[in-house]
Amino acid sequence: MNPRPLCFGHRGAAGEAPENTLPAFQRALELGMDGIELDVLRCRSGEVVAAHDLTLRRLIPGHGRVKSYTYPELKTLDVGSHFSPRFAGERIPRLEEVLDQFGSRMWLDIEIKGRSIRSDGIEEQIVRLLQERKLFENVILSSFNPFIVRRVQALDSRLKVGFNYLQDSSEPLRKVWFRSLALPFSLHPQPAQVDQAFLAYAQKIKAKVLPWGVNEPAEIQRLLALGVDGLISDYPSRLQILVHK
């Protein structure tokens, strides 16, 4: 890890460009971010695509679940106009496009979406894509679902895995159950969860601390003072000013 914390653009640069699109990822790169965080799902035709929500309604009113569309159908949808007219026509990219354009240039924190204990095969697909490109050093595969993290680690122990947390995650779940399922490279809490006790726990299990959704300048400065290993923000330009100064 760098002496200073690693800086990641959340969903690319969700506060500055349409989330999980190539322009958002490019924005983070141009602003000097060390990495990007993106979310992935499987669509109906089996491709792994960059999308946060299970449905498209938030980005395109009236549209349904991502898994109900084939990728050729998804490619026709405009996921940029909701953010700004200047992004009209931006589409949902496939994971391999992101890997090919950014995988050798910056860290990738790939959050695998999914609530089920059972797998739909997405872990195997992602691991295969990474193996084909020999992307092991600068990739973290993370999830809120510990069973997904466990499956990834079982598929290839060379891959780094991370646990994502919501603030209401119970302490036993975070500290006992999650860790019993996999050995994380990193923990990804919300900013309010991070204090000296959290950092001490992470140090004890030799895990990096990479809070996500770190958007307010005061919160960025607090976490910098605590000594976190990284920051994941919707606003890479703020990290550029406060961390890279």
PDB file of C-alpha atoms in Angstrom:
ATOM      1  CA  MET A   1       0.000   0.000   0.000  1.00  0.00           C
ATOM      2  CA  ASN A   2       1.054   3.605  -0.537  1.00  0.00           C
ATOM      3  CA  PRO A   3       2.330   5.707   2.429  1.00  0.00           C
ATOM      4  CA  ARG A   4      -0.699   7.931   1.911  1.00  0.00           C
ATOM      5  CA  PRO A   5      -4.153   6.315   1.703  1.00  0.00           C
ATOM      6  CA  LEU A   6      -5.288   4.884  -1.598  1.00  0.00           C
ATOM      7  CA  CYS A   7      -7.962   7.029  -3.237  1.00  0.00           C
ATOM      8  CA  PHE A   8     -10.836   5.349  -5.085  1.00  0.00           C
ATOM      9  CA  GLY A   9     -13.647   6.846  -7.110  1.00  0.00           C
ATOM     10  CA  HIS A  10     -16.960   5.326  -5.941  1.00  0.00           C
ATOM     11  CA  ARG A  11     -18.863   3.873  -8.909  1.00  0.00           C
ATOM     12  CA  GLY A  12     -16.158   5.621 -10.892  1.00  0.00           C
ATOM     13  CA  ALA A  13     -17.039   9.170  -9.929  1.00  0.00           C
ATOM     14  CA  ALA A  14     -20.738   8.992  -9.103  1.00  0.00           C
ATOM     15  CA  GLY A  15     -20.980  12.628  -8.028  1.00  0.00           C
ATOM     16  CA  GLU A  16     -19.252  13.923 -11.145  1.00  0.00           C
ATOM     17  CA  ALA A  17     -20.381  11.610 -13.973  1.00  0.00           C
ATOM     18  CA  PRO A  18     -23.011   8.884 -14.524  1.00  0.00           C
ATOM     19  CA  GLU A  19     -22.219   6.069 -12.102  1.00  0.00           C
ATOM     20  CA  ASN A  20     -20.599   2.861 -13.330  1.00  0.00           C
ATOM     21  CA  THR A  21     -19.986   4.181 -16.844  1.00  0.00           C
ATOM     22  CA  LEU A  22     -16.742   4.455 -18.779  1.00  0.00           C
ATOM     23  CA  PRO A  23     -16.740   8.287 -18.517  1.00  0.00           C
ATOM     24  CA  ALA A  24     -17.018   7.995 -14.719  1.00  0.00           C
ATOM     25  CA  PHE A  25     -14.079   5.610 -14.591  1.00  0.00           C
ATOM     26  CA  GLN A  26     -12.089   7.826 -16.939  1.00  0.00           C
ATOM     27  CA  ARG A  27     -12.865  10.842 -14.760  1.00  0.00           C
ATOM     28  CA  ALA A  28     -11.375   9.089 -11.736  1.00  0.00           C
ATOM     29  CA  LEU A  29      -8.271   8.172 -13.706  1.00  0.00           C
ATOM     30  CA  GLU A  30      -7.788  11.714 -14.990  1.00  0.00           C
ATOM     31  CA  LEU A  31      -8.093  13.093 -11.455  1.00  0.00           C
ATOM     32  CA  GLY A  32      -5.233  10.901 -10.307  1.00  0.00           C
ATOM     33  CA  MET A  33      -7.217   8.363  -8.318  1.00  0.00           C
ATOM     34  CA  ASP A  34      -5.372   5.191  -7.390  1.00  0.00           C
ATOM     35  CA  GLY A  35      -8.425   3.119  -8.200  1.00  0.00           C
ATOM     36  CA  ILE A  36     -12.113   2.845  -8.948  1.00  0.00           C
ATOM     37  CA  GLU A  37     -14.926   1.015  -7.215  1.00  0.00           C
ATOM     38  CA  LEU A  38     -17.620  -0.483  -9.432  1.00  0.00           C
ATOM     39  CA  ASP A  39     -20.619  -2.754  -8.983  1.00  0.00           C
ATOM     40  CA  VAL A  40     -21.384  -5.789 -11.118  1.00  0.00           C
ATOM     41  CA  LEU A  41     -24.380  -7.988 -11.901  1.00  0.00           C
ATOM     42  CA  ARG A  42     -25.239 -10.660 -14.456  1.00  0.00           C
ATOM     43  CA  CYS A  43     -27.759  -9.869 -17.168  1.00  0.00           C
ATOM     44  CA  ARG A  44     -30.110 -12.352 -18.824  1.00  0.00           C
ATOM     45  CA  SER A  45     -27.709 -13.327 -21.599  1.00  0.00           C
ATOM     46  CA  GLY A  46     -25.005 -14.077 -19.028  1.00  0.00           C
ATOM     47  CA  GLU A  47     -22.614 -11.148 -19.377  1.00  0.00           C
ATOM     48  CA  VAL A  48     -21.264  -9.468 -16.258  1.00  0.00           C
ATOM     49  CA  VAL A  49     -22.163  -5.772 -16.449  1.00  0.00           C
ATOM     50  CA  ALA A  50     -21.389  -2.687 -14.382  1.00  0.00           C
ATOM     51  CA  ALA A  51     -24.579  -1.770 -12.509  1.00  0.00           C
ATOM     52  CA  HIS A  52     -25.360  -0.991  -8.877  1.00  0.00           C
ATOM     53  CA  ASP A  53     -29.095  -1.570  -8.479  1.00  0.00           C
ATOM     54  CA  LEU A  54     -30.911  -4.807  -9.195  1.00  0.00           C
ATOM     55  CA  THR A  55     -33.349  -2.729 -11.265  1.00  0.00           C
ATOM     56  CA  LEU A  56     -32.837   0.126 -13.732  1.00  0.00           C
ATOM     57  CA  ARG A  57     -35.680   2.273 -12.360  1.00  0.00           C
ATOM     58  CA  ARG A  58     -33.473   4.821 -10.611  1.00  0.00           C
ATOM     59  CA  LEU A  59     -31.525   5.528 -13.804  1.00  0.00           C
ATOM     60  CA  ILE A  60     -34.263   4.958 -16.372  1.00  0.00           C
ATOM     61  CA  PRO A  61     -37.823   5.270 -15.016  1.00  0.00           C
ATOM     62  CA  GLY A  62     -40.122   2.491 -16.131  1.00  0.00           C
ATOM     63  CA  HIS A  63     -37.410  -0.109 -16.666  1.00  0.00           C
ATOM     64  CA  GLY A  64     -37.096  -3.333 -14.721  1.00  0.00           C
ATOM     65  CA  ARG A  65     -34.526  -5.759 -13.376  1.00  0.00           C
ATOM     66  CA  VAL A  66     -31.081  -5.910 -14.953  1.00  0.00           C
ATOM     67  CA  LYS A  67     -31.252  -9.699 -15.126  1.00  0.00           C
ATOM     68  CA  SER A  68     -34.382  -9.504 -17.286  1.00  0.00           C
ATOM     69  CA  TYR A  69     -32.442  -7.872 -20.162  1.00  0.00           C
ATOM     70  CA  THR A  70     -29.953  -9.362 -22.592  1.00  0.00           C
ATOM     71  CA  TYR A  71     -26.783  -7.384 -23.088  1.00  0.00           C
ATOM     72  CA  PRO A  72     -27.770  -6.342 -26.627  1.00  0.00           C
ATOM     73  CA  GLU A  73     -30.920  -4.892 -25.058  1.00  0.00           C
ATOM     74  CA  LEU A  74     -28.980  -3.143 -22.287  1.00  0.00           C
ATOM     75  CA  LYS A  75     -26.661  -1.596 -24.876  1.00  0.00           C
ATOM     76  CA  THR A  76     -29.574   0.336 -26.357  1.00  0.00           C
ATOM     77  CA  LEU A  77     -30.428   2.037 -23.041  1.00  0.00           C
ATOM     78  CA  ASP A  78     -29.300   5.548 -22.138  1.00  0.00           C
ATOM     79  CA  VAL A  79     -27.892   5.612 -18.602  1.00  0.00           C
ATOM     80  CA  GLY A  80     -26.282   9.037 -18.925  1.00  0.00           C
ATOM     81  CA  SER A  81     -29.120  11.497 -19.498  1.00  0.00           C
ATOM     82  CA  HIS A  82     -30.454  11.180 -15.936  1.00  0.00           C
ATOM     83  CA  PHE A  83     -27.186  12.736 -14.750  1.00  0.00           C
ATOM     84  CA  SER A  84     -26.745  15.431 -17.394  1.00  0.00           C
ATOM     85  CA  PRO A  85     -27.702  15.973 -21.054  1.00  0.00           C
ATOM     86  CA  ARG A  86     -24.017  16.044 -21.950  1.00  0.00           C
ATOM     87  CA  PHE A  87     -23.812  12.356 -21.031  1.00  0.00           C
ATOM     88  CA  ALA A  88     -26.774  11.378 -23.213  1.00  0.00           C
ATOM     89  CA  GLY A  89     -26.300   8.009 -24.852  1.00  0.00           C
ATOM     90  CA  GLU A  90     -23.882   6.554 -22.321  1.00  0.00           C
ATOM     91  CA  ARG A  91     -24.441   2.841 -21.918  1.00  0.00           C
ATOM     92  CA  ILE A  92     -23.882   0.122 -19.347  1.00  0.00           C
ATOM     93  CA  PRO A  93     -20.429  -1.394 -19.928  1.00  0.00           C
ATOM     94  CA  ARG A  94     -19.465  -5.036 -19.622  1.00  0.00           C
ATOM     95  CA  LEU A  95     -16.907  -5.904 -16.977  1.00  0.00           C
ATOM     96  CA  GLU A  96     -14.377  -7.014 -19.577  1.00  0.00           C
ATOM     97  CA  GLU A  97     -14.452  -3.545 -21.138  1.00  0.00           C
ATOM     98  CA  VAL A  98     -13.585  -2.041 -17.775  1.00  0.00           C
ATOM     99  CA  LEU A  99     -10.820  -4.578 -17.187  1.00  0.00           C
ATOM    100  CA  ASP A 100      -9.317  -3.978 -20.619  1.00  0.00           C
ATOM    101  CA  GLN A 101      -9.371  -0.188 -20.328  1.00  0.00           C
ATOM    102  CA  PHE A 102      -8.445   0.272 -16.678  1.00  0.00           C
ATOM    103  CA  GLY A 103      -7.219  -3.019 -15.212  1.00  0.00           C
ATOM    104  CA  SER A 104      -3.540  -2.368 -15.878  1.00  0.00           C
ATOM    105  CA  ARG A 105      -3.717   1.324 -14.968  1.00  0.00           C
ATOM    106  CA  MET A 106      -5.276   1.480 -11.507  1.00  0.00           C
ATOM    107  CA  TRP A 107      -6.733  -0.495  -8.620  1.00  0.00           C
ATOM    108  CA  LEU A 108     -10.177  -2.005  -9.166  1.00  0.00           C
ATOM    109  CA  ASP A 109     -12.552  -2.674  -6.268  1.00  0.00           C
ATOM    110  CA  ILE A 110     -15.211  -4.827  -7.917  1.00  0.00           C
ATOM    111  CA  GLU A 111     -18.298  -5.152  -5.724  1.00  0.00           C
ATOM    112  CA  ILE A 112     -20.271  -8.271  -6.605  1.00  0.00           C
ATOM    113  CA  LYS A 113     -23.977  -7.730  -6.004  1.00  0.00           C
ATOM    114  CA  GLY A 114     -26.197 -10.544  -4.786  1.00  0.00           C
ATOM    115  CA  ARG A 115     -28.289 -11.452  -1.758  1.00  0.00           C
ATOM    116  CA  SER A 116     -28.623 -15.205  -2.109  1.00  0.00           C
ATOM    117  CA  ILE A 117     -26.610 -17.906  -0.372  1.00  0.00           C
ATOM    118  CA  ARG A 118     -26.559 -19.722  -3.719  1.00  0.00           C
ATOM    119  CA  SER A 119     -24.459 -18.639  -6.671  1.00  0.00           C
ATOM    120  CA  ASP A 120     -25.747 -17.677 -10.113  1.00  0.00           C
ATOM    121  CA  GLY A 121     -22.273 -18.307 -11.526  1.00  0.00           C
ATOM    122  CA  ILE A 122     -21.078 -14.712 -11.477  1.00  0.00           C
ATOM    123  CA  GLU A 123     -18.078 -15.453  -9.270  1.00  0.00           C
ATOM    124  CA  GLU A 124     -16.709 -18.036 -11.700  1.00  0.00           C
ATOM    125  CA  GLN A 125     -17.134 -15.644 -14.620  1.00  0.00           C
ATOM    126  CA  ILE A 126     -15.357 -12.790 -12.884  1.00  0.00           C
ATOM    127  CA  VAL A 127     -12.497 -14.968 -11.699  1.00  0.00           C
ATOM    128  CA  ARG A 128     -12.048 -16.345 -15.213  1.00  0.00           C
ATOM    129  CA  LEU A 129     -11.940 -12.837 -16.703  1.00  0.00           C
ATOM    130  CA  LEU A 130      -9.277 -11.837 -14.182  1.00  0.00           C
ATOM    131  CA  GLN A 131      -7.256 -15.005 -14.707  1.00  0.00           C
ATOM    132  CA  GLU A 132      -7.295 -14.534 -18.483  1.00  0.00           C
ATOM    133  CA  ARG A 133      -5.826 -11.051 -18.008  1.00  0.00           C
ATOM    134  CA  LYS A 134      -3.537 -12.027 -15.113  1.00  0.00           C
ATOM    135  CA  LEU A 135      -5.061  -9.293 -12.960  1.00  0.00           C
ATOM    136  CA  PHE A 136      -4.252 -10.308  -9.402  1.00  0.00           C
ATOM    137  CA  GLU A 137      -2.171  -7.572  -7.812  1.00  0.00           C
ATOM    138  CA  ASN A 138      -4.449  -4.551  -8.105  1.00  0.00           C
ATOM    139  CA  VAL A 139      -7.947  -6.062  -7.876  1.00  0.00           C
ATOM    140  CA  ILE A 140     -10.176  -6.445  -4.814  1.00  0.00           C
ATOM    141  CA  LEU A 141     -13.370  -8.489  -5.155  1.00  0.00           C
ATOM    142  CA  SER A 142     -15.765  -7.280  -2.475  1.00  0.00           C
ATOM    143  CA  SER A 143     -19.356  -7.868  -1.433  1.00  0.00           C
ATOM    144  CA  PHE A 144     -21.882  -7.349   1.340  1.00  0.00           C
ATOM    145  CA  ASN A 145     -22.636 -11.062   0.929  1.00  0.00           C
ATOM    146  CA  PRO A 146     -20.013 -13.145   2.775  1.00  0.00           C
ATOM    147  CA  PHE A 147     -20.925 -16.255   0.789  1.00  0.00           C
ATOM    148  CA  ILE A 148     -19.900 -14.502  -2.427  1.00  0.00           C
ATOM    149  CA  VAL A 149     -16.584 -13.509  -0.848  1.00  0.00           C
ATOM    150  CA  ARG A 150     -16.009 -17.075   0.315  1.00  0.00           C
ATOM    151  CA  ARG A 151     -16.698 -18.492  -3.154  1.00  0.00           C
ATOM    152  CA  VAL A 152     -14.264 -16.060  -4.766  1.00  0.00           C
ATOM    153  CA  GLN A 153     -11.510 -16.972  -2.330  1.00  0.00           C
ATOM    154  CA  ALA A 154     -12.143 -20.682  -2.898  1.00  0.00           C
ATOM    155  CA  LEU A 155     -11.900 -20.240  -6.676  1.00  0.00           C
ATOM    156  CA  ASP A 156      -8.485 -18.561  -6.640  1.00  0.00           C
ATOM    157  CA  SER A 157      -6.548 -17.820  -3.471  1.00  0.00           C
ATOM    158  CA  ARG A 158      -4.380 -15.287  -5.327  1.00  0.00           C
ATOM    159  CA  LEU A 159      -7.299 -12.861  -5.478  1.00  0.00           C
ATOM    160  CA  LYS A 160      -7.803 -10.223  -2.813  1.00  0.00           C
ATOM    161  CA  VAL A 161     -11.259 -10.107  -1.208  1.00  0.00           C
ATOM    162  CA  GLY A 162     -13.034  -7.473   0.844  1.00  0.00           C
ATOM    163  CA  PHE A 163     -16.078  -7.313   3.114  1.00  0.00           C
ATOM    164  CA  ASN A 164     -18.489  -4.407   2.693  1.00  0.00           C
ATOM    165  CA  TYR A 165     -20.448  -3.160   5.704  1.00  0.00           C
ATOM    166  CA  LEU A 166     -23.573  -1.167   6.347  1.00  0.00           C
ATOM    167  CA  GLN A 167     -23.720   0.805   9.558  1.00  0.00           C
ATOM    168  CA  ASP A 168     -26.467  -1.419  10.977  1.00  0.00           C
ATOM    169  CA  SER A 169     -24.454  -4.627  10.473  1.00  0.00           C
ATOM    170  CA  SER A 170     -24.291  -6.333  13.843  1.00  0.00           C
ATOM    171  CA  GLU A 171     -20.947  -6.634  15.608  1.00  0.00           C
ATOM    172  CA  PRO A 172     -21.039 -10.453  15.850  1.00  0.00           C
ATOM    173  CA  LEU A 173     -21.875 -10.705  12.147  1.00  0.00           C
ATOM    174  CA  ARG A 174     -18.989  -8.455  11.179  1.00  0.00           C
ATOM    175  CA  LYS A 175     -16.352  -9.782  13.519  1.00  0.00           C
ATOM    176  CA  VAL A 176     -17.103 -13.476  13.799  1.00  0.00           C
ATOM    177  CA  TRP A 177     -19.323 -14.820  11.028  1.00  0.00           C
ATOM    178  CA  PHE A 178     -17.807 -12.845   8.159  1.00  0.00           C
ATOM    179  CA  ARG A 179     -14.259 -13.714   9.081  1.00  0.00           C
ATOM    180  CA  SER A 180     -15.102 -17.397   9.571  1.00  0.00           C
ATOM    181  CA  LEU A 181     -16.181 -17.534   5.924  1.00  0.00           C
ATOM    182  CA  ALA A 182     -13.133 -15.885   4.346  1.00  0.00           C
ATOM    183  CA  LEU A 183      -9.912 -14.068   5.171  1.00  0.00           C
ATOM    184  CA  PRO A 184     -10.332 -10.510   3.924  1.00  0.00           C
ATOM    185  CA  PHE A 185      -7.623  -8.339   2.425  1.00  0.00           C
ATOM    186  CA  SER A 186      -9.754  -5.312   3.272  1.00  0.00           C
ATOM    187  CA  LEU A 187     -12.806  -4.130   5.218  1.00  0.00           C
ATOM    188  CA  HIS A 188     -15.082  -1.536   3.614  1.00  0.00           C
ATOM    189  CA  PRO A 189     -17.216   0.179   6.286  1.00  0.00           C
ATOM    190  CA  GLN A 190     -19.298   3.314   6.116  1.00  0.00           C
ATOM    191  CA  PRO A 191     -17.442   6.365   7.473  1.00  0.00           C
ATOM    192  CA  ALA A 192     -19.364   6.580  10.763  1.00  0.00           C
ATOM    193  CA  GLN A 193     -18.282   3.042  11.663  1.00  0.00           C
ATOM    194  CA  VAL A 194     -14.598   3.907  11.613  1.00  0.00           C
ATOM    195  CA  ASP A 195     -12.971   4.706  14.947  1.00  0.00           C
ATOM    196  CA  GLN A 196      -9.860   3.613  16.805  1.00  0.00           C
ATOM    197  CA  ALA A 197     -11.528   0.374  17.909  1.00  0.00           C
ATOM    198  CA  PHE A 198     -12.454  -0.538  14.329  1.00  0.00           C
ATOM    199  CA  LEU A 199      -8.916   0.185  13.159  1.00  0.00           C
ATOM    200  CA  ALA A 200      -7.485  -1.905  16.004  1.00  0.00           C
ATOM    201  CA  TYR A 201      -9.703  -4.829  15.014  1.00  0.00           C
ATOM    202  CA  ALA A 202      -8.654  -4.518  11.366  1.00  0.00           C
ATOM    203  CA  GLN A 203      -5.007  -4.423  12.365  1.00  0.00           C
ATOM    204  CA  LYS A 204      -5.509  -7.533  14.499  1.00  0.00           C
ATOM    205  CA  ILE A 205      -6.792  -9.533  11.522  1.00  0.00           C
ATOM    206  CA  LYS A 206      -4.278  -7.851   9.165  1.00  0.00           C
ATOM    207  CA  ALA A 207      -6.974  -6.244   6.995  1.00  0.00           C
ATOM    208  CA  LYS A 208      -6.852  -2.845   5.307  1.00  0.00           C
ATOM    209  CA  VAL A 209      -9.611  -0.327   6.071  1.00  0.00           C
ATOM    210  CA  LEU A 210     -11.185   1.322   3.013  1.00  0.00           C
ATOM    211  CA  PRO A 211     -14.321   3.300   3.990  1.00  0.00           C
ATOM    212  CA  TRP A 212     -16.827   3.935   1.207  1.00  0.00           C
ATOM    213  CA  GLY A 213     -19.158   6.872   0.608  1.00  0.00           C
ATOM    214  CA  VAL A 214     -16.617   9.312   2.041  1.00  0.00           C
ATOM    215  CA  ASN A 215     -17.890  12.546   0.533  1.00  0.00           C
ATOM    216  CA  GLU A 216     -17.822  15.357   3.091  1.00  0.00           C
ATOM    217  CA  PRO A 217     -14.551  17.277   3.521  1.00  0.00           C
ATOM    218  CA  ALA A 218     -14.755  17.093   7.322  1.00  0.00           C
ATOM    219  CA  GLU A 219     -15.236  13.324   7.169  1.00  0.00           C
ATOM    220  CA  ILE A 220     -12.345  12.934   4.742  1.00  0.00           C
ATOM    221  CA  GLN A 221     -10.092  14.881   7.106  1.00  0.00           C
ATOM    222  CA  ARG A 222     -11.252  12.879  10.161  1.00  0.00           C
ATOM    223  CA  LEU A 223     -10.494   9.581   8.445  1.00  0.00           C
ATOM    224  CA  LEU A 224      -7.136  10.843   7.230  1.00  0.00           C
ATOM    225  CA  ALA A 225      -6.258  11.760  10.817  1.00  0.00           C
ATOM    226  CA  LEU A 226      -7.261   8.281  12.008  1.00  0.00           C
ATOM    227  CA  GLY A 227      -4.935   6.722   9.449  1.00  0.00           C
ATOM    228  CA  VAL A 228      -7.220   4.642   7.236  1.00  0.00           C
ATOM    229  CA  ASP A 229      -5.620   2.740   4.350  1.00  0.00           C
ATOM    230  CA  GLY A 230      -7.907   4.144   1.681  1.00  0.00           C
ATOM    231  CA  LEU A 231     -10.948   6.278   0.890  1.00  0.00           C
ATOM    232  CA  ILE A 232     -13.761   5.568  -1.569  1.00  0.00           C
ATOM    233  CA  SER A 233     -15.620   8.721  -2.643  1.00  0.00           C
ATOM    234  CA  ASP A 234     -18.280   9.808  -5.125  1.00  0.00           C
ATOM    235  CA  TYR A 235     -16.213  12.971  -5.596  1.00  0.00           C
ATOM    236  CA  PRO A 236     -12.658  12.175  -6.704  1.00  0.00           C
ATOM    237  CA  SER A 237     -11.986  15.886  -7.151  1.00  0.00           C
ATOM    238  CA  ARG A 238     -12.414  16.358  -3.373  1.00  0.00           C
ATOM    239  CA  LEU A 239      -9.968  13.565  -2.630  1.00  0.00           C
ATOM    240  CA  GLN A 240      -7.546  15.092  -5.102  1.00  0.00           C
ATOM    241  CA  ILE A 241      -7.625  18.381  -3.194  1.00  0.00           C
ATOM    242  CA  LEU A 242      -7.601  17.018   0.366  1.00  0.00           C
ATOM    243  CA  VAL A 243      -5.389  13.941   0.036  1.00  0.00           C
ATOM    244  CA  HIS A 244      -3.070  14.758  -2.847  1.00  0.00           C
ATOM    245  CA  LYS A 245      -2.248  18.256  -1.632  1.00  0.00           C
TER     246      LYS A 245
END
